[in-house]
Short mmCIF file of N, CA and C in Angstrom, two decimals:
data_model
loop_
_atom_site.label_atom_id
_atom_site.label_comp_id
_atom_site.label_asym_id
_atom_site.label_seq_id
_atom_site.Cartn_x
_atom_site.Cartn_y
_atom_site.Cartn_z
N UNK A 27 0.85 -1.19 0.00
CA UNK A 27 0.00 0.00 0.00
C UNK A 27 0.88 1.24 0.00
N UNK A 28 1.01 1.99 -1.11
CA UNK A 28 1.15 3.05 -1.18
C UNK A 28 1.39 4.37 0.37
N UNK A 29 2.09 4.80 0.68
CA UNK A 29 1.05 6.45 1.70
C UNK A 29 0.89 7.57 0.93
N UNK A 30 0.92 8.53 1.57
CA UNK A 30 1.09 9.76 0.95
C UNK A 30 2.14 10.30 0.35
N UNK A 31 3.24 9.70 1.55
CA UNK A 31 4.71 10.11 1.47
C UNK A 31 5.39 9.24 0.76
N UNK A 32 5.16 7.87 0.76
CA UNK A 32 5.39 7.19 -0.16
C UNK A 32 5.40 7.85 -2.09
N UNK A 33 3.92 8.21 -2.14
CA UNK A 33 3.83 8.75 -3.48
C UNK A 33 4.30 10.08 -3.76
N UNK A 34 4.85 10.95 -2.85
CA UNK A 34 5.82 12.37 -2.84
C UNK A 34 6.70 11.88 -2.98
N UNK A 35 7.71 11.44 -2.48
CA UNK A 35 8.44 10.31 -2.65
C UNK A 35 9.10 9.58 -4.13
N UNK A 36 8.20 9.36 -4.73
CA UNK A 36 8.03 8.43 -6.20
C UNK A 36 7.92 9.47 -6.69
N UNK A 37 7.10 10.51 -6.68
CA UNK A 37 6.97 11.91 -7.51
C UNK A 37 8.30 12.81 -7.98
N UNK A 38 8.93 12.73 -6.60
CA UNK A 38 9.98 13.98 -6.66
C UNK A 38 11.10 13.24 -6.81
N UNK A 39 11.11 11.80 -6.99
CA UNK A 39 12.13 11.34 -7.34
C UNK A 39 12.49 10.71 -9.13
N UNK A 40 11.24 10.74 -9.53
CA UNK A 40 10.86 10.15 -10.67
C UNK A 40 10.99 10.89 -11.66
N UNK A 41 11.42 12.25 -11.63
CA UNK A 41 10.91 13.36 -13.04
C UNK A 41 12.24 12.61 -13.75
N UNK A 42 11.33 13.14 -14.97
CA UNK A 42 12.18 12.64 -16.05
C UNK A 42 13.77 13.80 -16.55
N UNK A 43 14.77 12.67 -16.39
CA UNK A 43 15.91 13.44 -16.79
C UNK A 43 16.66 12.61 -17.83
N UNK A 44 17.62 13.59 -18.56
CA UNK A 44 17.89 12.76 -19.70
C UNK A 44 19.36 11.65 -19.43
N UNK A 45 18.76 10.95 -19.78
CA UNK A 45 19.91 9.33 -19.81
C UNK A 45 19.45 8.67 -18.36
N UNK A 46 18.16 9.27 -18.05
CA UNK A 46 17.84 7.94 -17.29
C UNK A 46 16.97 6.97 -18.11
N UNK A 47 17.88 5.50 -17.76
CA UNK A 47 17.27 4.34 -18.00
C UNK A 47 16.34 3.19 -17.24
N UNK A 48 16.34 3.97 -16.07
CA UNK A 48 15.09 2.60 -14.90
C UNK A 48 15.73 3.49 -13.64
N UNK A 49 14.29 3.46 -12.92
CA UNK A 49 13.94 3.24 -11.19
C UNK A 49 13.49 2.29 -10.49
N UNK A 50 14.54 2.02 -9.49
CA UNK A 50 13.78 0.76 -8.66
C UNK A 50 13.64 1.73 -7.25
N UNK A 51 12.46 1.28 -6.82
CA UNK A 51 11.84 1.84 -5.43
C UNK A 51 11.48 0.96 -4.43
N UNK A 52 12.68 1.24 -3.43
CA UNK A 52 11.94 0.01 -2.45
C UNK A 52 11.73 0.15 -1.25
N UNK A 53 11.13 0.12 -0.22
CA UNK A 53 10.24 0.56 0.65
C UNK A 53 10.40 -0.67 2.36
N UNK A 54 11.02 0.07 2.97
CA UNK A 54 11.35 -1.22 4.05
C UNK A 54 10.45 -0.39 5.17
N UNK A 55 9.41 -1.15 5.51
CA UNK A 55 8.07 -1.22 6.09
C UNK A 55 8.26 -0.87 7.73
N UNK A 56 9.44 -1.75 8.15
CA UNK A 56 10.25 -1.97 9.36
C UNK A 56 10.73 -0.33 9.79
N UNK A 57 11.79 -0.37 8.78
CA UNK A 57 12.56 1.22 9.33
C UNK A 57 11.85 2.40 8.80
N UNK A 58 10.60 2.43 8.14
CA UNK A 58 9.99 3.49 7.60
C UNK A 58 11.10 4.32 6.51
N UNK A 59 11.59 3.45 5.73
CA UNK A 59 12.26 4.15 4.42
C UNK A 59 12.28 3.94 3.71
N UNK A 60 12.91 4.44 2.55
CA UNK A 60 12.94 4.15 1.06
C UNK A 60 14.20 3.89 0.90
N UNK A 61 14.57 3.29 -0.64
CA UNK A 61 15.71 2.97 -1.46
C UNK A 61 15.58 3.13 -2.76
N UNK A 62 16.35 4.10 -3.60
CA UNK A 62 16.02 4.75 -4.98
C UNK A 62 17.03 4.08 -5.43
N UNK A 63 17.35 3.24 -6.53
CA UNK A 63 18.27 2.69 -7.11
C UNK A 63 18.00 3.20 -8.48
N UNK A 64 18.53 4.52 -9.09
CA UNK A 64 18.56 4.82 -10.94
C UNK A 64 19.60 4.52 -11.63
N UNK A 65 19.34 4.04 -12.73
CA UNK A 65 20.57 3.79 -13.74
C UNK A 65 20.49 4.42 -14.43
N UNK A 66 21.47 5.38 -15.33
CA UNK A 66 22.44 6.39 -15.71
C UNK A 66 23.33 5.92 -17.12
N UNK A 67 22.81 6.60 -18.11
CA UNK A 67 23.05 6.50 -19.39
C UNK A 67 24.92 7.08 -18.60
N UNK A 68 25.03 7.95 -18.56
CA UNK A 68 26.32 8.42 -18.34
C UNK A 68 26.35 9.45 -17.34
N UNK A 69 28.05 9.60 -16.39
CA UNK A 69 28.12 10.16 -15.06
C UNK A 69 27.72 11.48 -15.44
N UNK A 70 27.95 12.23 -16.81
CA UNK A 70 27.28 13.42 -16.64
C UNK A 70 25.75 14.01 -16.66
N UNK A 71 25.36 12.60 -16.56
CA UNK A 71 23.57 12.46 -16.44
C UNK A 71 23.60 12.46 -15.23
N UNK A 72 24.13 12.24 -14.65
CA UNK A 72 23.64 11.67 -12.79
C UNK A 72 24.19 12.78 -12.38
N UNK A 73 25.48 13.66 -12.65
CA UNK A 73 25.92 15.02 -12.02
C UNK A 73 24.82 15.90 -12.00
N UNK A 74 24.16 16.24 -13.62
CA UNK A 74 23.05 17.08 -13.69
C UNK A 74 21.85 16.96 -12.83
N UNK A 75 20.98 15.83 -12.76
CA UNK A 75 20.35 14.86 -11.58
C UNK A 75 20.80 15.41 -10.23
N UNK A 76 21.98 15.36 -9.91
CA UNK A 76 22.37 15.63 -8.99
C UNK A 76 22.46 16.96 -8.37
N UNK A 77 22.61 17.71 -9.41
CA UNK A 77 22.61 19.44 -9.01
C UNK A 77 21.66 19.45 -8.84
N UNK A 78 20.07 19.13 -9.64
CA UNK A 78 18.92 19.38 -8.89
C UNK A 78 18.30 18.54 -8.19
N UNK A 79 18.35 17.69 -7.63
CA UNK A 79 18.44 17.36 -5.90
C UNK A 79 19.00 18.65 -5.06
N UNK A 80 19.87 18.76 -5.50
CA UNK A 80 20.52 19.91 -4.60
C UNK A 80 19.85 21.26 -4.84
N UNK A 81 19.92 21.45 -5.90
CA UNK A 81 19.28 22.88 -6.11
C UNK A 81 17.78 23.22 -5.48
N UNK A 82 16.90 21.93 -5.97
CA UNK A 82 15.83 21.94 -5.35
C UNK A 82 15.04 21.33 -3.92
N UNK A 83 16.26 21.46 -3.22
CA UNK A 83 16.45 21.09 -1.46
C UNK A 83 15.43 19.67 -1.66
N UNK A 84 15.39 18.87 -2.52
CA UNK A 84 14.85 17.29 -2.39
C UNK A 84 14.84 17.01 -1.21
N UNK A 85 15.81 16.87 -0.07
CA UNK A 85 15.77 16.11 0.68
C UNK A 85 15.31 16.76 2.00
N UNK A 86 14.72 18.03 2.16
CA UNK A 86 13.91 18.86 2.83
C UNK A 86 12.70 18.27 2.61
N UNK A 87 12.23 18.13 1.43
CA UNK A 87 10.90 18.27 0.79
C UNK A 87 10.29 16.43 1.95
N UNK A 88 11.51 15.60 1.91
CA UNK A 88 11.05 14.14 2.39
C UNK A 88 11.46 14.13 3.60
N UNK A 89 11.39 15.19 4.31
CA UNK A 89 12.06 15.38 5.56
C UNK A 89 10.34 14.90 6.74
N UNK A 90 10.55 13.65 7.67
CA UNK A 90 9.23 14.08 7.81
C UNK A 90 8.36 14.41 8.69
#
């Protein structure tokens, strides 16, 4: 089952960027967390990715 935060979560992690090839999302019930595993056409796909995580305080947003 899905939560709320769960699907914020999948939302703000999911936008589409270029040279991504797959998301795995996995959800440990126990410790109340997630695990984002993306694969990455190339490292300067995941740098860009990476600036906006940062730029756009992501990890505020799942703060909870």
């Amino acid at each position: 089952m899905e939560t709320g935060r769960h699907l914020k979560f999948k939302d703000l992690i999911a936008r589409r960027f270029e040279g991504c090839q797959g998301l795995d999302v996995y959800m440990d019930v126990i410790k109340a967390c997630f695990t984002a595993i993306k694969s990455r056409d190339l490292a300067e796909h995941y740098r860009k990715y990476l600036q906006w995580c940062t730029d756009s305080s992501i990890a505020k947003a799942l703060e909870p």
